[in-house]
Every structure is written in structure tokens, then in C-alpha cells.
Coordinates of C-alpha atoms in Angstrom, one line a residue:
X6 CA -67.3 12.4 -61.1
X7 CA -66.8 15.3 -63.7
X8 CA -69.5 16.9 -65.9
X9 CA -68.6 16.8 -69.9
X10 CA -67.1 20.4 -69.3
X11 CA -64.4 18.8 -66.9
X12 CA -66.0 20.8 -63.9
X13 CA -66.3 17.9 -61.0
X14 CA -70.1 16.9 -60.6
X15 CA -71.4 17.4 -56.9
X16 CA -70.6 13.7 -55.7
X17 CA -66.6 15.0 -57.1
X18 CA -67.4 18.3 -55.3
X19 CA -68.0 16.3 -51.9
X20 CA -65.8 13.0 -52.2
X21 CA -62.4 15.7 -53.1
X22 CA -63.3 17.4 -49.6
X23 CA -62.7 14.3 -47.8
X24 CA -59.9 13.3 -46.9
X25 CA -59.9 9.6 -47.8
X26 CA -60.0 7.3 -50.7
X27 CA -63.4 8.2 -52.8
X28 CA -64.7 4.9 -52.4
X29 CA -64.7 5.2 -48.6
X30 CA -66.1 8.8 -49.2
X31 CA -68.8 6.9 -51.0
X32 CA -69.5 4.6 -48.5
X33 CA -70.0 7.4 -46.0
X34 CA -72.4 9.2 -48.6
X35 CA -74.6 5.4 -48.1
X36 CA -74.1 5.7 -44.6
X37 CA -75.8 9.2 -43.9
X38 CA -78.8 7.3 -46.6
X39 CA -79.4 4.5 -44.3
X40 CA -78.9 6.9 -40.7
X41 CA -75.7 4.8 -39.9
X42 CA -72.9 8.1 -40.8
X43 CA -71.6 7.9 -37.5
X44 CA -70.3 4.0 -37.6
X45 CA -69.3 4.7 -41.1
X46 CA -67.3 7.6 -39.9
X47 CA -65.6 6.0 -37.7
X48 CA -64.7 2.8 -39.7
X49 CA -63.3 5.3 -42.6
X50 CA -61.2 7.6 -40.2
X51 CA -60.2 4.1 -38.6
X52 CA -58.1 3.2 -41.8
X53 CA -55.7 6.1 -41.3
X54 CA -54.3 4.6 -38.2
X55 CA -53.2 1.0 -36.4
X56 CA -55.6 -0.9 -34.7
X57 CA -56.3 0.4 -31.2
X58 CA -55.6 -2.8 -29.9
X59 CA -52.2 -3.5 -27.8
X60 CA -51.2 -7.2 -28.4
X61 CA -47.4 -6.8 -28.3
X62 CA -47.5 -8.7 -32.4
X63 CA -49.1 -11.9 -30.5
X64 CA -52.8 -13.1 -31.6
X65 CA -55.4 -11.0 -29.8
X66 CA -56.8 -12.6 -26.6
X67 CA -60.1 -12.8 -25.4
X68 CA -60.5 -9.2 -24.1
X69 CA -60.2 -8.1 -27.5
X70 CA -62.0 -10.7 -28.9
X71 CA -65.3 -10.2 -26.9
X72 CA -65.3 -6.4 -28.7
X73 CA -66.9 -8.7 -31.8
X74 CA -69.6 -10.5 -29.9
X75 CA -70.9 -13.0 -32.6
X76 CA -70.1 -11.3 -35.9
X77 CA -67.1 -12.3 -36.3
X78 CA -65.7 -9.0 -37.7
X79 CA -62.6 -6.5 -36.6
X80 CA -64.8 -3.8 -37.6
X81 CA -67.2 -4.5 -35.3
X82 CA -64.7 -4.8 -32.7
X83 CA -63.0 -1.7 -33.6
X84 CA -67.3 0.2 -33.4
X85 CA -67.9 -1.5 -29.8
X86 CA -64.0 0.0 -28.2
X87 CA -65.0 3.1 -29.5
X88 CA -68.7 2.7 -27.8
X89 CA -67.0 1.4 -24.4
X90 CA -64.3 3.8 -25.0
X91 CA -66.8 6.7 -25.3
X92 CA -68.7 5.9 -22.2
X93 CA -65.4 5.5 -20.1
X94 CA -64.5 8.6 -20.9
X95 CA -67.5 10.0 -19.7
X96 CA -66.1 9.4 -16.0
X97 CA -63.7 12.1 -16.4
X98 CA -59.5 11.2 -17.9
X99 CA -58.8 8.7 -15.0
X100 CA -60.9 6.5 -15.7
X101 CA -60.7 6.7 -19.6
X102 CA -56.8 5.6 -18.3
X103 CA -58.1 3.2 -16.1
X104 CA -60.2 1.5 -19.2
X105 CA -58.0 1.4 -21.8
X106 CA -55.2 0.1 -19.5
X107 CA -57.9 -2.6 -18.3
X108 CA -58.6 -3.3 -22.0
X109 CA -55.3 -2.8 -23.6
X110 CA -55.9 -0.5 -25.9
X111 CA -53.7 2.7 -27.3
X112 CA -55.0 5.5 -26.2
X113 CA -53.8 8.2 -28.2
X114 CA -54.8 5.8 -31.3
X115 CA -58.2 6.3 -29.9
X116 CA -58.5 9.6 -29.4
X117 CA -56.9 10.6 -32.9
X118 CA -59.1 8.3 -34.8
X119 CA -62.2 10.2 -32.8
X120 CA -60.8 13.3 -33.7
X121 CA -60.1 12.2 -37.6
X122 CA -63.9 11.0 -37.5
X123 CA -65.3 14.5 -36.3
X124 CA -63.6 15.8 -39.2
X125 CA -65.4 13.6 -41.4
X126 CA -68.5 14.3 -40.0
X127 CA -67.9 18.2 -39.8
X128 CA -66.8 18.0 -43.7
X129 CA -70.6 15.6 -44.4
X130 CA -72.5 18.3 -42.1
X131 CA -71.0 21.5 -43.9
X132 CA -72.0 20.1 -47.1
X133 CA -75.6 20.3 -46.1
X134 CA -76.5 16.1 -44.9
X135 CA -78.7 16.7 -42.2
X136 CA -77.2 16.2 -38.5
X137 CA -79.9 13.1 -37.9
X138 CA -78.3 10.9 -40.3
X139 CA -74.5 11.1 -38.4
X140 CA -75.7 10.9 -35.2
X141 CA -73.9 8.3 -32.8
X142 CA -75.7 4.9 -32.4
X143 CA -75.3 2.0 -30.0
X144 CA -75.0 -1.1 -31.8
X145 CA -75.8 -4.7 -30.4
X146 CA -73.5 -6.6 -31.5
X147 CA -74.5 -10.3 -29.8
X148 CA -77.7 -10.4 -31.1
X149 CA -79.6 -9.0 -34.2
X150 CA -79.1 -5.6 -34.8
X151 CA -80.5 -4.3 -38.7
X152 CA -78.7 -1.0 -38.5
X153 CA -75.4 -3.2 -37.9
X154 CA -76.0 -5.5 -40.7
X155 CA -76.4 -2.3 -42.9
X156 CA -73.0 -1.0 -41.7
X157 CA -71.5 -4.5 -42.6
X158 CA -73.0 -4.5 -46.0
X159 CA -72.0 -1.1 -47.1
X160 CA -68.1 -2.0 -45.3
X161 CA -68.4 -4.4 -48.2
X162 CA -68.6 -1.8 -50.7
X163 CA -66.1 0.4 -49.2
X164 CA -63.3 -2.3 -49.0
X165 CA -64.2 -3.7 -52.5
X166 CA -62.2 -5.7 -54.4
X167 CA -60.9 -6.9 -51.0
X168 CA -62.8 -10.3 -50.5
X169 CA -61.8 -13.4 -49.2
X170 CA -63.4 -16.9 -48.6
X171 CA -62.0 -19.1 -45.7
X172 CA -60.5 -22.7 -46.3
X173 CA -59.3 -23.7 -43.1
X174 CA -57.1 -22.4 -39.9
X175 CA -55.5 -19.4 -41.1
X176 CA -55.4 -20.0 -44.5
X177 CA -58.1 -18.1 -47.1
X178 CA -58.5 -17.5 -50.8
X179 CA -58.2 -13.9 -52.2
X180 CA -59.9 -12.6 -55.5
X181 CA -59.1 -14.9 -58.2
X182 CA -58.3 -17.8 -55.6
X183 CA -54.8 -16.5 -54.3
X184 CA -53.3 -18.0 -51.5
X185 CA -53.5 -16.0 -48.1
X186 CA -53.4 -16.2 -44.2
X187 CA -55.5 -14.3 -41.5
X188 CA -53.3 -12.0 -40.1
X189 CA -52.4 -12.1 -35.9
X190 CA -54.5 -9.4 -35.9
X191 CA -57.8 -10.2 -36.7
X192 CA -60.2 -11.3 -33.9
X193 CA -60.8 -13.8 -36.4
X194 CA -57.2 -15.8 -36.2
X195 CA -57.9 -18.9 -34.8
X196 CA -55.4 -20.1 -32.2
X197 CA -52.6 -21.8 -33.3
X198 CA -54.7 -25.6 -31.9
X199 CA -58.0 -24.6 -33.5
X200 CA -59.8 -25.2 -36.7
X201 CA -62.1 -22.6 -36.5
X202 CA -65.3 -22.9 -38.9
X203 CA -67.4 -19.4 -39.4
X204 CA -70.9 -19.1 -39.7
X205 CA -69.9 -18.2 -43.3
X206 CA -66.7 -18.6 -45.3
X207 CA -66.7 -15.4 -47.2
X208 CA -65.1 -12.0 -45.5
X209 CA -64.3 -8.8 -46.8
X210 CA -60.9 -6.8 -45.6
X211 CA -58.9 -3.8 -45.3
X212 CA -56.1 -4.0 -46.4
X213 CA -53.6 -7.1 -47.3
X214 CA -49.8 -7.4 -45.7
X215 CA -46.8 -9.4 -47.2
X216 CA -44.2 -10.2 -44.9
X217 CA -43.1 -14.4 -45.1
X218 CA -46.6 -14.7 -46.5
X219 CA -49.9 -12.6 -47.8
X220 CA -52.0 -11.7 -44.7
X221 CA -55.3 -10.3 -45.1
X222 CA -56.2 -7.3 -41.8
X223 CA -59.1 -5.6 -40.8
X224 CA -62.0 -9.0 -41.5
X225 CA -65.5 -9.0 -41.3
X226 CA -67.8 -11.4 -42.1
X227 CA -70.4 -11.1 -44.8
X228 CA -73.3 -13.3 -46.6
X229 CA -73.2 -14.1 -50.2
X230 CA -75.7 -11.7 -50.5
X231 CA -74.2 -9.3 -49.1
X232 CA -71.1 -9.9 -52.1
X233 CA -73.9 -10.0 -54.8
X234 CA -75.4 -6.9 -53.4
X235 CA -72.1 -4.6 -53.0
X236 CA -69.0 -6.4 -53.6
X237 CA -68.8 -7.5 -57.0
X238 CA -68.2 -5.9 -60.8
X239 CA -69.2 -8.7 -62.7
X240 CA -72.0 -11.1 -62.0
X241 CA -72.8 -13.5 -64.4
X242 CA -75.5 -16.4 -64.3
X243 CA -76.4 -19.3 -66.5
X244 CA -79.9 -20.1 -64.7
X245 CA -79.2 -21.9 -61.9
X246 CA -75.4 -20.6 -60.6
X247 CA -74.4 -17.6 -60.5
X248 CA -70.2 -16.5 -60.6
X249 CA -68.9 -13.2 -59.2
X250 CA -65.7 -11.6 -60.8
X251 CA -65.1 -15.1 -62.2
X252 CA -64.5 -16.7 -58.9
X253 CA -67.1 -16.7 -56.5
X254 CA -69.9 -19.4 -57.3
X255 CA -73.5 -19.0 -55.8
X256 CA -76.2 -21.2 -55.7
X257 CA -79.2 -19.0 -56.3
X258 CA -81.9 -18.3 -58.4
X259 CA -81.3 -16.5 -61.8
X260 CA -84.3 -14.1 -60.8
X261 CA -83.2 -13.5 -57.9
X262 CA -80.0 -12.9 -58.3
X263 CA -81.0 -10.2 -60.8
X264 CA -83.4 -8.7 -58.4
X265 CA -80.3 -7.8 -56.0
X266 CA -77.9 -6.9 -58.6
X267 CA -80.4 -3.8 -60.1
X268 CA -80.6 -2.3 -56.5
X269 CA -77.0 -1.4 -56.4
X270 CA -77.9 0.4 -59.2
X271 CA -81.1 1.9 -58.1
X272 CA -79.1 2.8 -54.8
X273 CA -76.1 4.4 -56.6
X274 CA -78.4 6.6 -58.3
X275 CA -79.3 7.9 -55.2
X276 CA -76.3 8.8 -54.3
X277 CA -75.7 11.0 -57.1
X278 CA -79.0 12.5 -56.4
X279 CA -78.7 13.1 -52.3
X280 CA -75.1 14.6 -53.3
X281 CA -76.9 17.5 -55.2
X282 CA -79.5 18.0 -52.7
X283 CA -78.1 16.3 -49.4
X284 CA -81.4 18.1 -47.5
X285 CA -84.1 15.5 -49.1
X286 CA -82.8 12.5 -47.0
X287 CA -85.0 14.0 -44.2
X288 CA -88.0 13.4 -46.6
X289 CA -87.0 10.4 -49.4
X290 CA -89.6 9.8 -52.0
X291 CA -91.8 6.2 -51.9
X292 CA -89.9 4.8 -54.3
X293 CA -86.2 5.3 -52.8
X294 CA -87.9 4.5 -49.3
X295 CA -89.0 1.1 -50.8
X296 CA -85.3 0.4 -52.6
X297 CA -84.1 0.9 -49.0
X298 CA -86.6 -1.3 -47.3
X299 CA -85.2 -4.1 -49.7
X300 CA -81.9 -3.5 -48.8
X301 CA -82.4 -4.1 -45.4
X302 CA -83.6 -7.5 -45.4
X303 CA -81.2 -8.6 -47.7
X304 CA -78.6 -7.5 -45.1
X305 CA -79.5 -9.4 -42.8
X306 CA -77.4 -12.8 -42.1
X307 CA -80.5 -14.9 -41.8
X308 CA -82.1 -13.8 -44.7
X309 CA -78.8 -15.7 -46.5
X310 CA -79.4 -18.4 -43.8
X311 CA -76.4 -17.8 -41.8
X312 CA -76.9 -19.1 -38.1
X313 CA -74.8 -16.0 -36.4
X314 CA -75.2 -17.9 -32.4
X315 CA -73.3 -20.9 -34.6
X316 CA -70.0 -21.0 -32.5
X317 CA -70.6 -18.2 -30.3
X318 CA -68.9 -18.8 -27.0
X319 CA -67.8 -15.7 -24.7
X320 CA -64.5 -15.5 -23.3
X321 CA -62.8 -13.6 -20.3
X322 CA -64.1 -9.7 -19.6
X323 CA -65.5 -8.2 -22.7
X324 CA -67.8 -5.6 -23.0
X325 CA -71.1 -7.1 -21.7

């Protein structure tokens, strides 16, 4: 991010107004690119504060739960609170105090990670990205919703190297293959009887914890492609497998693989470019507008062949 005369270039310029790590002020930059800067927003401002959700250090029950419909993600849950959260409040304080009593959830935590996310956005809107790209979206999360694979995908960048694959019950493999749990948090900690399988094994994660063990926080479920695409440094192939950051093994083809792997370039690029001029995302040239309408596909869980109505069974009073 500086210039060869140590002056900071104008992603530096942008990425040292925010208040976050760079890589989550990256993230946001991809975020206003594909019109998803609000959920982006929020997930970034997120990380500055505990989860919303009041579980007394117990696993999270179904009320929580539901917040992730079927993607199997704390993220997710934390974008559909804020949704609910957002509409309760509509109704005047009473009955934002009514809802977050009836859904156990902190409500100050809410309200100052709101606040922390209109900060964000004012910082992104100052700078000159256009209002359109940050606007606030209603996802779906129970059934298939492109703009929320997008969000996933580009989580995966934000929380890189923080990627895990799931052996069984609690118990995952961090980068390199260390030992780890799923933390008590996660909507994603199976109950102490169950042997939970996932639609797919790999997750990517906020932040890890050591207290008698590792526990991974903050989990979201991602395809391999999604890894290939935005959460690896090194991808290596020998024709028919492919190896990410010498751990990860995909079956895929060479070509292929390759194919993904130069749009994180083409897509970075960008970046650099909308940071100069933040005004041209309202008018993108063919050729970014086709680099983005590969992205999208790739995003999405069915394009890796992941089954997301695999294991999907609702619980209790969530969000409907």
C-alpha cells in the first residue's frame, strides 16, 4: 500500500481510515464491488465486539440456531439478528426490548455494533463509493440467495489464514492440520449426543481461543471453491490434485483450477483501481463486469456440489 516515494497509495489512503484490520478493510472494498457493503459492514464492525447472543457459556439453543437457516454459518446468524433486530425496532424501544428479551440477545451489543457499522459505512461513503453499493439488503438465508454466497466467499478472504476442515463432533483440523474444537459458541457445535456431518467439511473462522483446548469462534461454512478462489496463498497442482498451503487436497481439474486462481488476481486489481476512482463502480467496464459474473457462479454451493437442504431441520421459534 505505499508508492516508491513512501507516500501510501489510495487503497493505504482508504484501508488507514478504517478502523479495522486492512484485510477486513479490504474485504469491505470487495463488498461495495459486488453491492453487498452493507452485510460486509456489519460482519467487520461485528469483530469488535462479543457475539450478540446471550447463552449464559452453554451451547446455543435452537432460537439461536434458527438465525443460520441452512448455511451453517455464525455469520449468517449474526446478518439475520441484525435483520430481525432492525425490523423490531421499527415498532418503537418496547418492542425492540420485547424482541431481544424473546430472542436472548444483548442489546446494547447490538446497538453498538450498528453504530460501529454506520461508521464504517460513513468512512466508505466519504471516500466517494457510491451510496447504492452499501445499501442494506435482506438476505434469504434458507434457500439460495447469490448475493449471500458472495458475502460468504469474500468472509473467506477477510478471515484468511483462518480455515478449518471438520473431522467429527467437535473436533476440526486447523491450517497445517492442528488439532481444534468448535467452540460453545458456534451455531455449528453439535450437541454433546450428536455427530453432526455438514454439507461440507471445510469452514473458515474468526478468531481462535485457548482455554483447556484450541477452539475455533465465529464458523461459516464454505466450498472448496470458495478456498481456491479466496482463502489460500499457495496453490499448487500436479494435473489431477490440487494442494492449498500444503494442506488442503482438491480433486479438480488442473485447468480449472487455474481458471479460478487468476480471478483473485483479476479481482484484486480492481480493487486497486475502484480505490483511485471509487465513482466507476456505478458504470464497470465489460471486462470487470464479466470477471464478476464468474465470480458469482463459482460462489455458489451447488456449483461445488454441496447439497445445502442436506440436514436441514428447523427447530423451536426462529426467524421465519
Amino acid at each position: 500500500t505505499l508508492f516508491r516515494s513512501d507516500e501510501l497509495t489510495p487503497l493505504g489512503r482508504i484501508l488507514a481510515k478504517l478502523p479495522i484490520e486492512p484485510r477486513l478493510g479490504k474485504m469491505m472494498i470487495m463488498g461495495c464491488i459486488f453491492y453487498v457493503g452493507d452485510a460486509v459492514c456489519t460482519i467487520s464492525a461485528a469483530t469488535c465486539f462479543p457475539e450478540p447472543f446471550i447463552s449464559e457459556g452453554r451451547r446455543l439453543g435452537y432460537v439461536h440456531r434458527n438465525f443460520a437457516g441452512n448455511r451453517f454459518s455464525d455469520h449468517v446468524a449474526l446478518l439475520s439478528v441484525f435483520q430481525a433486530w432492525d425490523d423490531a425496532r421499527m415498532g418503537g424501544e418496547d418492542a425492540e426490548t420485547r424482541f431481544c428479551e424473546h430472542k436472548k440477545l444483548n442489546m446494547s451489543t447490538l446497538r453498538m455494533t450498528w453504530e460501529a457499522k454506520v461508521q464504517l459505512k460513513d468512512i466508505l461513503v466519504n471516500a466517494g463509493f457510491p451510496e447504492e453499493c452499501l445499501m442494506t439488503q435482506v438476505f434469504n438465508n434458507t434457500g439460495p440467495d447469490n448475493k449471500l454466497d458472495l458475502v460468504i466467499s469474500l468472509l473467506a478472504f477477510g478471515v484468511y489464514p483462518n480455515v478449518c476442515y471438520h473431522k467429527e463432533k467437535r473436533k476440526i483440523l486447523t491450517t497445517e492440520g492442528r488439532n481444534a474444537l468448535i467452540h460453545k459458541s458456534s451455531v455449528n457445535c453439535p450437541f454433546s449426543s450428536q455427530d453432526m456431518k455438514y454439507p461440507s467439511p471445510f469452514f473458515v473462522f474468526g478468531e481462535k481461543i485457548r482455554t483447556r483446548a484450541i477452539s475455533a469462534k465465529s464458523m461459516t461454512m464454505v466450498s472448496p471453491l470458495q478456498l481456491l478462489l479466496f482463502a489460500s496463498k499457495k496453490v499448487l497442482s500436479d494435473g489431477e490434485m490440487v494442494v492449498l498451503d500444503d494442506w488442503i487436497k482438491l480433486l479438480i481439474k488442473h485447468e480449472a483450477a487455474a481458471c479460478i486462481t487468476a480471478l483473485r488476481a483479476a479481482l484484486e486489481a480492481l480493487v486497486v483501481e475502484v480505490t483511485k476512482e471509487p465513482e466507476i463502480l456505478n458504470q464497470l467496464d465489460a471486462g470487470n463486469e464479466q470477471m464478476l459474473n464468474m465470480i458469482r457462479p463459482i460462489s455458489k454451493p451447488s456449483t461445488a456440489g454441496i447439497n445445502l437442504s442436506m440436514g436441514n431441520a428447523r427447530f423451536g421459534d426462529g426467524p421465519r
